[in-house]
Amino acid sequence: MESSPVSFDPVSTETSVTSARPHRYVLYARKSSEEKTKQVQSIEDQIHALDPLREQGGYNVVATLTESRSAKAPGRPVFNEMLDLINKGEADAILCWHLNRLSRNEIDSGTIRWLLRQGVIKEIVTPHRTYRPEDNALITAVESAMGEQFIVELTASSRRGMLSKVEKGWFPSRAPQGYKNDVTARTIVRDPQCWDLIRQAWREVASGEASIPQVGENLREAGHPVARASLYHLFSNVFYTGVFEFQGKRYPGKHEPMVTLAEFQAVQRLLGRGDDALPLRRQRKHRFTFSGLIRCGHCGAGVCADRKRKVIKDTGEERFYTYYACSRGSGCPGSGRVREDHIEAAVANWLAEVSLPEPYLDFARDVARRHRAEERQAEEAVRASQARALTQTEQKLDELLSLRLERLIDDGEYAQRKNQILGERNAVLNNSQKATEAIERSWEIAEAVATFCTTAEREFAEGDLVEKGRILRQLGASYQLVRGEIIVELNGLLGLVREHNEKTAVLPALLEPLEIGSGSREYGGFDPVSLGWGSLLDAIRTKSVKEFSQYS
């Protein structure tokens, strides 16, 4: 991108133009292409066309800003620099060739129109028109929209042209090394300067005569240096076989193939990418248990995994270890790294802290079944009370209508009192429904928590990667890596279970079968009273009702 720094012009004390404007102007000129070879004269032509206007009109230009960047999307640095000058009060007007030089997207156009409408921008001057805050806003909006529509139509036209080119068998972008774009014929042909060099490089790598780094050195010595990253990309590009990829699909190309399919396959095997010669994209070699679940506790970035191989010198045995570290690497000194097996050990400890014996699940289900039966009876009484309340509101509405028909109240009072009565009726319906939903949902959550706490420890030890990921998402609200240690914030409901286990400190003696006559044989010999299961279930339900009511 080409841009000029802000250049402040001192106001000349010798200026004798009596019509000098009181405003401080920013002269802004822009061309769409960032390439130096394209639209070379555009910015110069704009400034040249504005010079007579600037001199004759007595415009006090305090800054001249130029920019080589498309305005189809927000984020232009020099444009934002101009807005900063205006917002700081160092300038209050703009001088430009046309409104479409300022913006061709809705966000920047809206910003300019808003500042103009608020009087922050006193005026926008072009050779064809001057725009001021008191002008009809429709004119500015229409002209800005015309610039935005131009981009929409240009994008659609460009996309249509690219798809047409693809269907004809031509890659609609810059040709890779060894080829060049024929601008006149709009095709892709050999590049005589490096075709033979690149083809020989492919032959040497495919046959095993040279490694990729050696080939890179040969190219450098031949006067065609290629960066290491670009070199590996070159030997992964299926374009050299005569086909190409575009927007996730593969198309047969009309360009001349440089290598055979067998040669391409041989190189891919050397790169460790298997026998699939034409992959759309490189498949992920490993999947990790904790991917996407852990954040860096130091900088907040994601934590990524890396698999390492270690060979035992004495036995030659291969061992593989997976490490997790901040994705910023050495740029984040506060996270450290941790091995996956250490994380799994920590997870096992956390699950043990919220683990409950299997009879708790039977207990929770039995209590839920009995309470639901009781609540259904209570619901009948609630519905009866609700029906009476609704009948009363209907009577109020009838009485109110009679008052209006007898002209004892006017339309305004009638509407006000009617809305009040309807509000009372809706409140009765909504409150009753929400209460019923919250109670029912609380029992569902309580059973889900009971199921998790009685089965998760075993399922995590025996489960596959997908199962472990599911358990981890339910166990913790967040996981953070801090100085090589994983810190977990438990799910709020599971936090209640951990607190319960810490307080009761369940001993093995309490888990022995009770004597006959204790009345607890339906729980497999466990005494829910001494274990505090009832209070734990109530705490889970109370918390879940509050949370459900808060977000419903």
Coordinates of C-alpha atoms in Angstrom, one line a residue:
M1 CA 0.0 0.0 0.0
E2 CA 1.2 3.5 -0.9
S3 CA 0.3 6.3 1.4
S4 CA 1.8 9.7 2.2
P5 CA 2.2 10.9 5.8
V6 CA 0.2 13.8 7.0
S7 CA 1.7 17.0 5.7
F8 CA 0.5 20.2 7.5
D9 CA 0.7 23.3 5.4
P10 CA 1.1 26.5 7.5
V11 CA -1.5 29.2 6.7
S12 CA 0.2 31.9 4.7
T13 CA 0.0 35.4 6.2
E14 CA 0.3 36.8 2.7
T15 CA -2.9 35.4 1.4
S16 CA -5.1 38.2 0.1
V17 CA -8.0 36.2 -1.2
T18 CA -11.0 37.9 0.4
S19 CA -13.2 34.8 -0.2
A20 CA -11.0 32.5 1.9
R21 CA -13.0 29.8 3.6
P22 CA -13.0 29.6 7.4
H23 CA -12.8 25.8 7.5
R24 CA -9.7 23.7 7.7
Y25 CA -9.7 21.1 4.8
V26 CA -8.1 17.7 4.4
L27 CA -7.4 17.0 0.7
Y28 CA -7.9 13.3 0.2
A29 CA -7.0 11.4 -3.0
R30 CA -7.3 7.6 -3.5
K31 CA -6.7 5.0 -6.1
S32 CA -8.1 1.5 -5.9
S33 CA -5.0 -0.6 -6.7
E34 CA -2.2 -1.2 -4.3
E35 CA 0.2 -2.2 -7.1
K36 CA 2.5 0.5 -8.1
T37 CA 2.2 -0.3 -11.8
K38 CA -1.6 0.1 -11.9
Q39 CA -3.5 3.4 -11.9
V40 CA -0.2 5.3 -11.7
Q41 CA -1.7 8.6 -12.7
S42 CA -4.9 8.4 -10.8
I43 CA -3.8 10.1 -7.6
E44 CA -1.8 12.7 -9.4
D45 CA -4.7 13.5 -11.7
Q46 CA -7.0 13.9 -8.8
I47 CA -4.7 16.4 -7.0
H48 CA -4.0 18.2 -10.3
A49 CA -7.8 18.6 -10.9
L50 CA -8.3 19.9 -7.4
D51 CA -5.5 22.5 -7.5
P52 CA -7.4 25.2 -9.5
L53 CA -10.4 24.7 -7.2
R54 CA -8.2 24.9 -4.1
E55 CA -6.5 28.2 -5.3
Q56 CA -9.6 29.9 -6.6
G57 CA -11.8 29.0 -3.7
G58 CA -9.3 30.0 -1.0
Y59 CA -9.5 26.7 0.7
N60 CA -7.2 26.3 3.8
V61 CA -5.8 22.8 3.2
V62 CA -4.1 21.7 6.4
A63 CA -3.3 18.2 5.3
T64 CA -2.9 16.3 2.1
L65 CA -3.5 12.6 2.3
T66 CA -3.2 10.0 -0.5
E67 CA -3.9 6.3 -0.4
S68 CA -3.5 3.3 -2.7
R69 CA -6.2 1.0 -1.4
S70 CA -9.6 -0.3 -2.4
A71 CA -12.6 1.3 -0.5
K72 CA -14.8 -1.8 -0.9
A73 CA -14.2 -2.7 2.8
P74 CA -13.6 -0.7 6.0
G75 CA -10.2 -0.5 7.6
R76 CA -8.2 1.9 5.3
P77 CA -5.4 3.4 7.5
V78 CA -5.1 6.7 5.8
F79 CA -8.9 7.2 5.6
N80 CA -9.0 6.5 9.4
E81 CA -6.1 9.0 9.8
M82 CA -8.3 11.6 8.1
L83 CA -11.2 10.8 10.4
D84 CA -8.9 11.1 13.5
L85 CA -7.8 14.6 12.3
I86 CA -11.5 15.6 12.0
N87 CA -12.6 14.1 15.3
K88 CA -9.6 15.8 17.1
G89 CA -10.7 19.1 15.7
E90 CA -7.6 19.6 13.7
A91 CA -9.7 19.7 10.5
D92 CA -13.4 20.1 9.8
A93 CA -13.9 19.8 6.1
I94 CA -12.8 17.5 3.2
L95 CA -11.7 18.3 -0.4
C96 CA -11.8 15.4 -2.8
W97 CA -12.5 14.5 -6.4
H98 CA -15.8 12.6 -5.8
L99 CA -17.7 11.0 -2.9
N100 CA -16.7 7.6 -4.2
R101 CA -13.1 8.5 -3.5
L102 CA -14.0 8.6 0.2
S103 CA -15.9 5.3 0.4
R104 CA -17.5 2.5 -1.5
N105 CA -18.8 0.5 1.6
E106 CA -21.7 1.0 3.9
I107 CA -19.7 1.5 7.2
D108 CA -17.4 4.2 5.9
S109 CA -20.2 5.9 4.0
G110 CA -22.4 5.9 7.1
T111 CA -19.5 7.4 9.2
I112 CA -19.0 10.2 6.7
R113 CA -22.7 11.0 6.4
W114 CA -23.2 10.9 10.2
L115 CA -20.3 13.3 10.8
L116 CA -21.6 15.6 8.1
R117 CA -25.1 15.5 9.5
Q118 CA -23.8 16.3 13.0
G119 CA -21.8 19.2 11.8
V120 CA -18.5 17.7 12.8
I121 CA -17.6 17.8 9.1
K122 CA -18.6 21.3 8.0
E123 CA -18.6 20.5 4.3
I124 CA -17.3 18.1 1.6
V125 CA -16.1 19.9 -1.5
T126 CA -15.8 18.3 -4.9
P127 CA -15.3 19.9 -8.3
H128 CA -19.0 19.1 -9.1
R129 CA -20.8 19.7 -5.8
T130 CA -20.5 20.9 -2.2
Y131 CA -22.2 18.9 0.5
R132 CA -23.1 20.6 3.8
P133 CA -25.0 19.5 7.0
E134 CA -28.1 21.5 6.1
D135 CA -28.4 19.8 2.6
N136 CA -31.0 17.2 1.9
A137 CA -29.6 13.9 3.4
L138 CA -31.1 11.9 0.5
I139 CA -28.7 13.4 -2.0
T140 CA -25.6 12.3 0.0
A141 CA -27.1 9.0 0.7
V142 CA -28.0 8.3 -3.0
E143 CA -24.5 9.2 -4.2
S144 CA -22.8 7.1 -1.5
A145 CA -25.1 4.2 -2.4
M146 CA -24.1 4.5 -6.0
G147 CA -20.5 4.0 -5.1
E148 CA -21.5 1.0 -2.9
Q149 CA -23.6 -0.5 -5.6
F150 CA -20.7 -0.2 -8.0
I151 CA -18.7 -2.5 -5.8
V152 CA -21.6 -5.0 -5.5
E153 CA -21.9 -5.1 -9.3
L154 CA -18.2 -5.3 -9.8
T155 CA -17.9 -8.2 -7.3
A156 CA -20.7 -10.1 -9.0
S157 CA -19.2 -9.5 -12.4
S158 CA -15.7 -10.5 -11.2
R159 CA -17.1 -13.7 -9.7
R160 CA -19.1 -14.5 -12.8
G161 CA -16.0 -13.9 -14.9
M162 CA -13.8 -16.2 -12.7
L163 CA -16.3 -19.0 -12.8
S164 CA -16.6 -18.7 -16.5
K165 CA -12.8 -19.0 -16.8
V166 CA -12.7 -22.0 -14.5
E167 CA -15.4 -23.8 -16.5
K168 CA -13.2 -23.2 -19.6
G169 CA -10.3 -24.9 -17.9
W170 CA -8.1 -22.0 -16.9
F171 CA -7.0 -21.2 -13.3
P172 CA -8.4 -17.7 -12.5
S173 CA -5.4 -16.4 -10.6
R174 CA -1.6 -16.0 -10.7
A175 CA 0.2 -18.9 -12.2
P176 CA 2.6 -20.8 -10.0
Q177 CA 6.4 -20.8 -10.6
G178 CA 7.3 -22.4 -13.9
Y179 CA 4.3 -20.9 -15.6
K180 CA 3.2 -17.4 -16.4
N181 CA -0.1 -15.7 -17.2
D182 CA -0.6 -14.7 -20.9
V183 CA -2.5 -11.4 -20.4
T184 CA -3.4 -11.1 -24.1
A185 CA -4.8 -14.6 -24.6
R186 CA -5.9 -14.9 -20.9
T187 CA -4.3 -18.3 -20.6
I188 CA -1.5 -19.9 -18.7
V189 CA 1.7 -20.9 -20.6
R190 CA 5.2 -22.0 -19.9
D191 CA 7.6 -19.5 -18.3
P192 CA 10.7 -19.9 -20.5
Q193 CA 12.9 -18.4 -17.8
C194 CA 12.3 -21.2 -15.2
W195 CA 10.2 -24.0 -16.7
D196 CA 13.1 -26.3 -17.2
L197 CA 14.6 -25.6 -13.8
I198 CA 11.3 -26.3 -12.0
R199 CA 10.6 -29.4 -14.0
Q200 CA 14.1 -30.8 -13.3
A201 CA 13.6 -30.1 -9.6
W202 CA 10.4 -32.2 -9.7
R203 CA 12.2 -35.0 -11.4
E204 CA 15.1 -35.0 -8.9
V205 CA 12.8 -35.1 -5.8
A206 CA 10.5 -37.7 -7.2
S207 CA 13.4 -40.0 -8.2
G208 CA 15.2 -39.5 -4.9
E209 CA 18.3 -38.0 -6.5
A210 CA 18.0 -34.9 -4.2
S211 CA 16.1 -33.7 -1.2
I212 CA 13.8 -30.6 -1.3
P213 CA 16.4 -28.5 0.6
Q214 CA 19.1 -29.6 -1.9
V215 CA 16.8 -28.7 -4.8
G216 CA 16.2 -25.3 -3.2
E217 CA 20.0 -24.7 -3.1
N218 CA 20.3 -25.8 -6.8
L219 CA 17.6 -23.3 -7.8
R220 CA 19.3 -20.5 -5.8
E221 CA 22.6 -21.2 -7.6
A222 CA 20.9 -21.2 -10.9
G223 CA 19.7 -17.7 -10.2
H224 CA 16.1 -18.6 -9.3
P225 CA 16.0 -18.5 -5.5
V226 CA 12.8 -19.8 -3.8
A227 CA 12.0 -19.4 -0.1
R228 CA 11.9 -22.6 2.0
A229 CA 8.1 -22.2 2.7
S230 CA 7.3 -21.5 -0.9
L231 CA 9.4 -24.5 -2.0
Y232 CA 7.4 -26.9 0.1
H233 CA 4.2 -25.3 -1.2
L234 CA 5.4 -25.8 -4.7
F235 CA 5.9 -29.5 -4.2
S236 CA 2.4 -29.8 -2.8
N237 CA 0.6 -28.0 -5.6
V238 CA -1.5 -30.2 -7.7
F239 CA -1.5 -27.6 -10.5
Y240 CA 1.7 -29.2 -11.9
T241 CA -0.2 -32.4 -12.8
G242 CA -2.6 -30.5 -15.1
V243 CA -5.5 -29.9 -12.8
F244 CA -6.2 -27.1 -10.3
E245 CA -8.3 -26.4 -7.2
F246 CA -10.7 -23.5 -6.9
Q247 CA -13.1 -22.8 -4.0
G248 CA -12.8 -26.3 -2.6
K249 CA -13.4 -28.1 -6.0
R250 CA -11.0 -29.7 -8.5
Y251 CA -11.2 -28.9 -12.2
P252 CA -9.3 -30.2 -15.2
G253 CA -6.9 -27.6 -16.6
K254 CA -6.0 -26.7 -20.1
H255 CA -2.5 -25.7 -19.1
E256 CA 0.4 -28.0 -20.0
P257 CA 1.3 -30.5 -17.2
M258 CA 4.8 -30.3 -15.9
V259 CA 4.9 -33.7 -14.0
T260 CA 3.1 -37.0 -14.3
L261 CA 0.7 -38.3 -11.7
A262 CA 3.1 -41.0 -10.6
E263 CA 5.8 -38.3 -10.0
F264 CA 3.5 -36.2 -8.0
Q265 CA 2.4 -39.2 -5.9
A266 CA 6.1 -40.1 -5.2
V267 CA 6.8 -36.6 -3.9
Q268 CA 3.7 -36.6 -1.7
R269 CA 4.8 -39.9 -0.1
L270 CA 8.2 -38.3 0.6
L271 CA 6.4 -35.5 2.3
G272 CA 4.5 -38.0 4.5
R273 CA 1.2 -37.2 2.9
G274 CA 0.2 -40.8 1.9
D275 CA -0.7 -42.2 -1.5
D276 CA -3.6 -39.8 -2.1
A277 CA -2.1 -37.8 -4.9
L278 CA -4.7 -35.2 -5.2
P279 CA -5.8 -34.1 -1.7
L280 CA -8.1 -31.0 -1.6
R281 CA -6.3 -30.1 1.6
R282 CA -3.9 -31.7 3.9
Q283 CA -5.8 -33.9 6.4
R284 CA -5.0 -33.4 10.1
K285 CA -2.6 -36.2 11.2
H286 CA -3.6 -36.3 14.8
R287 CA -6.7 -35.5 16.9
F288 CA -6.2 -34.5 20.5
T289 CA -8.4 -35.0 23.5
F290 CA -8.3 -31.4 24.8
S291 CA -8.1 -29.4 21.6
G292 CA -10.3 -26.3 21.7
L293 CA -11.0 -26.7 25.4
I294 CA -8.1 -24.9 27.1
R295 CA -7.1 -21.3 27.1
C296 CA -3.9 -19.7 28.1
G297 CA -4.3 -18.2 31.6
H298 CA -1.6 -15.6 30.9
C299 CA -2.7 -14.1 27.6
G300 CA -6.1 -15.7 26.9
A301 CA -5.0 -17.2 23.6
G302 CA -6.0 -20.8 22.7
V303 CA -3.8 -23.7 23.7
C304 CA -2.7 -26.1 21.0
A305 CA -1.2 -29.6 21.1
D306 CA 2.0 -31.1 19.6
R307 CA 2.9 -34.7 19.4
K308 CA 6.6 -35.6 20.1
R309 CA 8.4 -38.9 19.4
K310 CA 11.2 -40.2 21.7
V311 CA 13.4 -43.2 21.1
I312 CA 14.7 -45.1 24.1
K313 CA 18.5 -45.6 23.5
D314 CA 18.9 -48.9 25.3
T315 CA 15.9 -50.7 23.7
G316 CA 15.2 -48.7 20.6
E317 CA 11.6 -48.4 21.7
E318 CA 9.5 -45.5 20.3
R319 CA 7.4 -43.5 22.7
F320 CA 5.1 -40.7 21.8
Y321 CA 4.1 -37.8 24.1
T322 CA 1.5 -35.1 23.5
Y323 CA 2.2 -31.6 24.9
Y324 CA -0.1 -28.6 25.3
A325 CA 1.1 -25.1 25.2
C326 CA -0.1 -21.6 24.3
S327 CA -0.6 -21.1 20.6
R328 CA 1.6 -18.0 20.8
G329 CA 4.6 -20.1 21.6
S330 CA 7.6 -18.2 22.9
G331 CA 5.6 -15.0 22.6
C332 CA 3.8 -16.0 25.8
P333 CA 6.2 -16.7 28.6
G334 CA 3.6 -17.2 31.3
S335 CA 1.8 -20.4 30.2
G336 CA 4.4 -23.1 30.2
R337 CA 3.5 -26.5 28.8
V338 CA 2.0 -29.7 30.1
R339 CA 1.8 -33.3 29.0
E340 CA -1.5 -34.8 28.0
D341 CA -1.2 -37.7 30.5
H342 CA -0.7 -35.2 33.3
I343 CA -3.9 -33.4 32.2
E344 CA -5.8 -36.7 32.1
A345 CA -4.6 -37.5 35.7
A346 CA -5.8 -34.1 36.8
V347 CA -9.2 -34.7 35.1
A348 CA -9.5 -38.1 36.9
N349 CA -8.9 -36.3 40.2
W350 CA -11.5 -33.7 39.5
L351 CA -14.0 -36.4 38.5
A352 CA -13.3 -38.2 41.7
E353 CA -14.1 -35.0 43.7
V354 CA -17.6 -34.9 42.2
S355 CA -18.2 -38.6 42.0
L356 CA -21.2 -40.1 43.8
P357 CA -22.0 -43.8 44.3
E358 CA -24.3 -45.4 41.8
P359 CA -27.3 -45.7 44.2
Y360 CA -27.5 -41.9 44.2
L361 CA -28.8 -42.0 40.7
D362 CA -31.6 -44.4 41.8
F363 CA -32.3 -42.2 44.8
A364 CA -32.6 -39.0 42.6
R365 CA -34.8 -40.8 40.1
D366 CA -37.1 -42.2 42.8
V367 CA -37.4 -38.8 44.5
A368 CA -38.1 -37.1 41.2
R369 CA -40.8 -39.7 40.3
R370 CA -42.6 -39.2 43.7
H371 CA -42.3 -35.4 43.7
R372 CA -43.5 -35.1 40.1
A373 CA -46.6 -37.1 41.1
E374 CA -47.2 -34.7 44.0
E375 CA -46.6 -31.7 41.8
R376 CA -49.1 -32.9 39.3
Q377 CA -51.7 -32.8 42.0
A378 CA -50.6 -29.3 43.0
E379 CA -50.8 -28.2 39.4
E380 CA -54.5 -29.1 39.3
A381 CA -55.0 -26.7 42.2
V382 CA -52.9 -24.1 40.5
R383 CA -54.9 -24.5 37.2
A384 CA -58.1 -24.1 39.2
S385 CA -56.8 -20.9 40.8
Q386 CA -55.6 -19.7 37.4
A387 CA -59.0 -20.4 35.8
R388 CA -60.7 -18.4 38.5
A389 CA -58.3 -15.5 38.0
L390 CA -58.9 -15.6 34.2
T391 CA -62.7 -15.6 34.8
Q392 CA -62.4 -12.5 36.9
T393 CA -60.4 -10.7 34.2
E394 CA -63.0 -11.6 31.6
Q395 CA -65.7 -10.2 33.9
K396 CA -63.6 -7.0 34.4
L397 CA -63.4 -6.7 30.6
D398 CA -67.2 -7.1 30.2
E399 CA -67.8 -4.5 32.9
L400 CA -65.4 -2.1 31.3
L401 CA -67.1 -2.5 27.9
S402 CA -70.5 -1.8 29.5
L403 CA -69.1 1.4 31.0
R404 CA -67.9 2.5 27.6
L405 CA -71.1 1.6 25.9
E406 CA -73.0 3.6 28.5
R407 CA -70.5 6.5 27.8
L408 CA -69.5 6.6 31.4
I409 CA -65.8 6.6 30.3
D410 CA -64.2 7.9 27.2
D411 CA -62.1 6.1 24.6
G412 CA -58.8 7.0 26.3
E413 CA -59.7 5.7 29.7
Y414 CA -61.3 2.6 28.2
A415 CA -58.1 1.8 26.3
Q416 CA -55.9 2.4 29.3
R417 CA -58.0 0.2 31.7
K418 CA -58.3 -2.5 29.1
N419 CA -54.6 -2.7 28.6
Q420 CA -54.1 -2.9 32.3
I421 CA -56.6 -5.8 32.6
L422 CA -55.0 -7.6 29.7
G423 CA -51.6 -7.2 31.3
E424 CA -52.9 -8.8 34.5
R425 CA -54.3 -11.7 32.5
N426 CA -51.0 -12.3 30.6
A427 CA -49.1 -12.1 33.8
V428 CA -51.2 -14.9 35.3
L429 CA -50.6 -17.1 32.3
N430 CA -46.9 -16.4 32.0
N431 CA -46.1 -16.7 35.6
S432 CA -47.9 -20.0 35.9
Q433 CA -46.3 -21.4 32.8
K434 CA -42.8 -20.2 33.8
A435 CA -43.1 -21.7 37.2
T436 CA -44.2 -25.1 35.8
E437 CA -41.4 -25.1 33.2
A438 CA -38.8 -24.2 35.8
I439 CA -39.9 -26.9 38.2
E440 CA -40.0 -29.6 35.4
R441 CA -36.7 -28.4 34.0
S442 CA -35.1 -28.5 37.5
W443 CA -35.9 -32.2 37.8
E444 CA -34.4 -32.9 34.4
I445 CA -31.2 -31.1 35.3
A446 CA -31.0 -32.9 38.7
E447 CA -31.3 -36.3 37.0
A448 CA -28.6 -35.2 34.4
V449 CA -26.3 -34.2 37.2
A450 CA -26.9 -37.4 39.1
T451 CA -26.2 -39.4 36.0
F452 CA -22.9 -37.5 35.3
C453 CA -21.7 -37.8 38.9
T454 CA -22.3 -41.6 39.0
T455 CA -21.0 -42.5 35.6
A456 CA -18.5 -39.9 34.3
E457 CA -15.5 -41.2 36.2
R458 CA -15.8 -44.7 34.7
E459 CA -16.8 -43.4 31.2
F460 CA -13.8 -41.1 31.1
A461 CA -11.4 -43.9 32.0
E462 CA -12.9 -46.3 29.3
G463 CA -14.1 -43.8 26.7
D464 CA -12.7 -42.8 23.4
L465 CA -11.6 -39.3 22.4
V466 CA -15.1 -38.1 21.6
E467 CA -16.5 -39.4 24.8
K468 CA -13.7 -37.8 26.8
G469 CA -14.4 -34.5 25.1
R470 CA -18.1 -34.6 26.0
I471 CA -17.3 -35.3 29.6
L472 CA -14.8 -32.5 29.8
R473 CA -17.3 -30.0 28.4
Q474 CA -19.8 -31.0 31.0
L475 CA -17.3 -31.0 33.8
G476 CA -15.7 -27.6 33.5
A477 CA -17.0 -24.2 32.7
S478 CA -13.4 -23.2 31.7
Y479 CA -9.9 -24.6 31.6
Q480 CA -6.8 -22.5 31.8
L481 CA -3.1 -23.3 31.4
V482 CA -1.0 -21.4 33.9
R483 CA 2.8 -22.1 34.4
G484 CA 2.4 -25.7 33.2
E485 CA -0.6 -26.4 35.4
I486 CA -4.3 -26.8 34.3
I487 CA -6.8 -24.9 36.4
V488 CA -10.4 -25.8 36.1
E489 CA -13.5 -23.8 36.9
L490 CA -16.1 -26.5 37.6
N491 CA -19.6 -26.3 36.3
G492 CA -21.6 -24.5 39.0
L493 CA -23.9 -27.5 39.8
L494 CA -20.9 -29.8 40.0
G495 CA -19.4 -27.4 42.4
L496 CA -22.3 -28.1 44.7
V497 CA -21.5 -31.8 44.6
R498 CA -17.8 -31.2 45.4
E499 CA -18.8 -29.0 48.4
H500 CA -21.2 -31.7 49.5
N501 CA -18.5 -34.4 49.3
E502 CA -16.1 -32.2 51.2
K503 CA -18.5 -31.5 54.0
T504 CA -19.9 -35.0 54.5
A505 CA -16.4 -36.7 54.0
V506 CA -18.1 -39.9 53.2
L507 CA -16.5 -42.8 55.0
P508 CA -16.5 -46.4 53.9
A509 CA -18.5 -47.3 57.1
L510 CA -21.4 -45.2 55.8
L511 CA -21.5 -47.2 52.7
E512 CA -22.1 -50.5 54.4
P513 CA -25.6 -52.1 54.2
L514 CA -27.8 -50.9 56.9
E515 CA -29.6 -53.2 59.4
I516 CA -33.0 -54.6 58.5
G517 CA -35.7 -52.3 59.4
S518 CA -33.9 -49.1 58.6
G519 CA -36.5 -48.4 55.8
S520 CA -33.8 -47.7 53.2
R521 CA -33.5 -51.1 51.5
E522 CA -34.9 -49.5 48.3
Y523 CA -31.6 -47.6 48.0
G524 CA -29.5 -50.7 48.1
G525 CA -28.4 -50.4 51.7
F526 CA -27.4 -46.7 51.5
D527 CA -28.9 -44.3 54.0
P528 CA -29.6 -41.1 52.0
V529 CA -30.3 -39.2 55.2
S530 CA -26.9 -39.8 56.8
L531 CA -25.2 -39.1 53.4
G532 CA -27.1 -35.8 53.0
W533 CA -28.4 -36.8 49.5
G534 CA -31.7 -35.1 50.1
S535 CA -30.1 -31.7 50.9
L536 CA -27.7 -32.1 47.9
L537 CA -30.6 -32.8 45.5
D538 CA -32.5 -29.8 46.9
A539 CA -29.5 -27.5 46.4
I540 CA -29.1 -28.6 42.8
R541 CA -32.8 -28.1 42.0
T542 CA -32.8 -24.7 43.7
K543 CA -29.8 -23.5 41.7
S544 CA -31.2 -24.9 38.4
V545 CA -34.6 -23.2 39.0
K546 CA -32.9 -19.8 39.5
E547 CA -30.7 -20.2 36.4
F548 CA -33.6 -21.4 34.3
S549 CA -35.8 -18.6 35.4
Q550 CA -33.0 -16.1 34.7
Y551 CA -32.5 -17.1 31.1
S552 CA -36.0 -18.3 30.1

